[in-house]
PDB file of C-alpha atoms in Angstrom:
ATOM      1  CA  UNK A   1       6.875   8.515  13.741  1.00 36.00           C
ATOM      2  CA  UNK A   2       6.444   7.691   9.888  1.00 50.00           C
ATOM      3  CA  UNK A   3       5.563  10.482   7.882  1.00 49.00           C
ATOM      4  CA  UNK A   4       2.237  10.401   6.093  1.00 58.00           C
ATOM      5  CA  UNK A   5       1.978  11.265   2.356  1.00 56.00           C
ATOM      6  CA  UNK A   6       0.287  13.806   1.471  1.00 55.00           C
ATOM      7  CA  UNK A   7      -0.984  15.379  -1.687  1.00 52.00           C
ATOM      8  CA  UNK A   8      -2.498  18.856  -1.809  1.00 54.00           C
ATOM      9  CA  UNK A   9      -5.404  19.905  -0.267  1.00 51.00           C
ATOM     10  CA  UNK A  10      -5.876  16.539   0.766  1.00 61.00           C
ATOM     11  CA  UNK A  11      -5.268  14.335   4.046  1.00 68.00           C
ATOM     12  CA  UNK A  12      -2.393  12.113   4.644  1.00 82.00           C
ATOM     13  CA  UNK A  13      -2.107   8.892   3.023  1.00 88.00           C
ATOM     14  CA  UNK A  14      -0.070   6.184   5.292  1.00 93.00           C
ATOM     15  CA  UNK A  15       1.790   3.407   3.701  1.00 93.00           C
ATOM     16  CA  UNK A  16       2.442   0.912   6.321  1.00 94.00           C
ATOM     17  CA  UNK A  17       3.232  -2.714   7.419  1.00 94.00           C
ATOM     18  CA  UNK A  18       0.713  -4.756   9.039  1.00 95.00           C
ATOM     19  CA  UNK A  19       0.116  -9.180   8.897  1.00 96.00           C
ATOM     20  CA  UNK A  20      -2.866  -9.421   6.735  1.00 97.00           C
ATOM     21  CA  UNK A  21      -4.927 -12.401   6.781  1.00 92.00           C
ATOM     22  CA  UNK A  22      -4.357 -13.498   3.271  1.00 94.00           C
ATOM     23  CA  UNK A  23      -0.875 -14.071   1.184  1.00 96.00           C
ATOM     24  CA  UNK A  24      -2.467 -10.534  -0.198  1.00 97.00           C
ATOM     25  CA  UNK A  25      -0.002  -7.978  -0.816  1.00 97.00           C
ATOM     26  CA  UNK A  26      -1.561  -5.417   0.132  1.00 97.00           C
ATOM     27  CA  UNK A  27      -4.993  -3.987   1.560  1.00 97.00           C
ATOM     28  CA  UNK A  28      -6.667  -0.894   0.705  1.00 96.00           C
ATOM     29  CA  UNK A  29      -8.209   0.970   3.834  1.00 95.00           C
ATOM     30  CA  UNK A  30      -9.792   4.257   2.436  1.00 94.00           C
ATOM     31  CA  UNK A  31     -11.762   4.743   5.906  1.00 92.00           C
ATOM     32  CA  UNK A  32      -8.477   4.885   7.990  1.00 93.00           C
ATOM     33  CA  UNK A  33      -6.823   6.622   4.728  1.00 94.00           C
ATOM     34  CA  UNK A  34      -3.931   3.577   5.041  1.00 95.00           C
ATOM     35  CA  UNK A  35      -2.468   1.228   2.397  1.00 96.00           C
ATOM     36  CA  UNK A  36      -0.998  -1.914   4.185  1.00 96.00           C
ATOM     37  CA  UNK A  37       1.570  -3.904   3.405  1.00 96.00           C
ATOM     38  CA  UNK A  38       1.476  -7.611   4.098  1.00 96.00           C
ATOM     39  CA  UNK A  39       4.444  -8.319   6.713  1.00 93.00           C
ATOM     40  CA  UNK A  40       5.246 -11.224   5.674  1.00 93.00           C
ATOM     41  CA  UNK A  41       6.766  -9.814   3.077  1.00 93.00           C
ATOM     42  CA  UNK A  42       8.666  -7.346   5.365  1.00 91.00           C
ATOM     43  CA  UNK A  43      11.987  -9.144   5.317  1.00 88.00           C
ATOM     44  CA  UNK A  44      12.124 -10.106   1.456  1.00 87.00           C
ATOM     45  CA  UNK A  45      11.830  -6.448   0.330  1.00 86.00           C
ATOM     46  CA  UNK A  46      14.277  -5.101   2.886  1.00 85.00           C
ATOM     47  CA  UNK A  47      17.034  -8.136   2.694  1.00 79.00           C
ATOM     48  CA  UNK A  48      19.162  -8.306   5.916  1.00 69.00           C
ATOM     49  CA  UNK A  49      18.447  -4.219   6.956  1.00 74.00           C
ATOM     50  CA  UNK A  50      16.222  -3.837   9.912  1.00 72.00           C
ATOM     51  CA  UNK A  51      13.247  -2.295   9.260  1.00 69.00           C
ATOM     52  CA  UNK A  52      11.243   0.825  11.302  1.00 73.00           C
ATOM     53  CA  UNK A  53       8.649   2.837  10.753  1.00 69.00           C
ATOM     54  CA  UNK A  54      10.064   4.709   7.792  1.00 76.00           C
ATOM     55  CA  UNK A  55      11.737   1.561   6.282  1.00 84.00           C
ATOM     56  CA  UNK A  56      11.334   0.660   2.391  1.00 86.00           C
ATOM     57  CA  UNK A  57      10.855   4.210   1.198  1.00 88.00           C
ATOM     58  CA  UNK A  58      11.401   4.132  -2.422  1.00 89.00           C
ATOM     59  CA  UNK A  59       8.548   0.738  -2.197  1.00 91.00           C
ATOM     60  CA  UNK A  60       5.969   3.104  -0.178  1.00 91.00           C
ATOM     61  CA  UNK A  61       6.816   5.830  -2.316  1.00 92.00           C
ATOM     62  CA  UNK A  62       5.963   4.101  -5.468  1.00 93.00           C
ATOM     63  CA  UNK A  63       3.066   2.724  -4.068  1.00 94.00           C
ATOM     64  CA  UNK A  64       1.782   5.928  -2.546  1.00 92.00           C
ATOM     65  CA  UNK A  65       1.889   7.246  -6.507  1.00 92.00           C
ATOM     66  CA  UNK A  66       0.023   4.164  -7.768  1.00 93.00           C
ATOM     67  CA  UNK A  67      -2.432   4.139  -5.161  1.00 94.00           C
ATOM     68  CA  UNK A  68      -3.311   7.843  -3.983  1.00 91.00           C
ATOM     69  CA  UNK A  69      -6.328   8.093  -6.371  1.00 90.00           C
ATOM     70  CA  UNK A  70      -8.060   5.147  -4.894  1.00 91.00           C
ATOM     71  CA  UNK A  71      -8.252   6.645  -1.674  1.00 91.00           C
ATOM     72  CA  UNK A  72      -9.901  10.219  -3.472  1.00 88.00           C
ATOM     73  CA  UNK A  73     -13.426  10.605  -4.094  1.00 86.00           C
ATOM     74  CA  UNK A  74     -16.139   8.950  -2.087  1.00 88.00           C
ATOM     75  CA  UNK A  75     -16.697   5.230  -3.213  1.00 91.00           C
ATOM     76  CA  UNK A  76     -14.560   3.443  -5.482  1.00 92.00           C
ATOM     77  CA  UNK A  77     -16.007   2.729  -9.349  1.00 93.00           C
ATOM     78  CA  UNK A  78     -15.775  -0.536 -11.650  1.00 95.00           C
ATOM     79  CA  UNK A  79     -12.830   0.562 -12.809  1.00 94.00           C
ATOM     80  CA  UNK A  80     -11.138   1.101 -10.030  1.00 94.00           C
ATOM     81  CA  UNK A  81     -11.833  -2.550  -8.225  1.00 95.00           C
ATOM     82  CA  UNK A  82     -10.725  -3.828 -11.558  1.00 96.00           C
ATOM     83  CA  UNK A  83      -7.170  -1.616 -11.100  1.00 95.00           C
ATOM     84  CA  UNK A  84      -6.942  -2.901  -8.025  1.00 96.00           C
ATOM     85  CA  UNK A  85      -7.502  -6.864  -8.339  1.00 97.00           C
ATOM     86  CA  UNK A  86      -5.072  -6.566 -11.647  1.00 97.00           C
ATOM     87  CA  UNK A  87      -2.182  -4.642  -8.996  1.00 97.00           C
ATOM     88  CA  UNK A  88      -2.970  -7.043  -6.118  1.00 97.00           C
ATOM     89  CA  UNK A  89      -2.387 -10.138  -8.683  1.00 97.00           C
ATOM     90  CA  UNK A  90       0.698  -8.767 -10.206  1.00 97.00           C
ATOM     91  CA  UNK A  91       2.313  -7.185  -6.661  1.00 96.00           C
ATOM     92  CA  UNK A  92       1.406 -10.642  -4.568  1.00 96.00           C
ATOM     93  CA  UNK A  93       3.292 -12.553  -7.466  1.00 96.00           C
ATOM     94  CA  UNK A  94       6.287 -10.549  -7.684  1.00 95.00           C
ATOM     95  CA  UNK A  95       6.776 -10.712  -3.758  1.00 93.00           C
ATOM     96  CA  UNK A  96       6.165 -14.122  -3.658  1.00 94.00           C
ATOM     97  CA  UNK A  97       8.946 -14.731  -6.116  1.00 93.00           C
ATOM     98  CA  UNK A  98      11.185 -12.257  -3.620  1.00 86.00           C
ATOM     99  CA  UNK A  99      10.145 -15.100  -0.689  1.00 78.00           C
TER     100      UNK A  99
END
């Protein structure tokens, strides 16, 4: 079982793998408390290891410490969607280039 994140006084966070629908990076789910990341680029982060639930922990860690304010409070503000079109350009480039 992967081990959720968690920050104090606060519920888990998950950082997981799942195929999204887009060449997106990642998706934000704040409902299911979850940031996914795109499968497809499962293989290019990990090289040749095979991957499991707790796989790529320094990546989900790092993410987990960029992300964890989005999923605090209840909606998310300008700022924020602006944050997190600017991280989903840059992240989605640098994977591609890992392709």
């Amino acid at each position: 079982m992967e081990v959720p994140f968690t920050h104090e006084n606060d519920h888990p966070l998950d950082v997981r793998w799942k195929r999204l629908g887009s060449e997106n990076f990642f998706e934000v789910d704040r409902e299911q408390r979850t940031l996914w990341i795109n499968e497809v680029y499962r293989s290019a982060l990990l090289g040749n290891r095979r991957g499991g639930l707790n796989d790529a922990p320094l990546v989900k860690a790092l993410l987990y410490l960029q992300f964890e304010e989005m999923f605090q409070g209840e909606r998310l503000g300008p700022k924020d969607k602006d944050n997190l079109e600017l991280w989903q350009e840059i992240l989605t480039a640098a994977a591609k280039s890992e392709k």
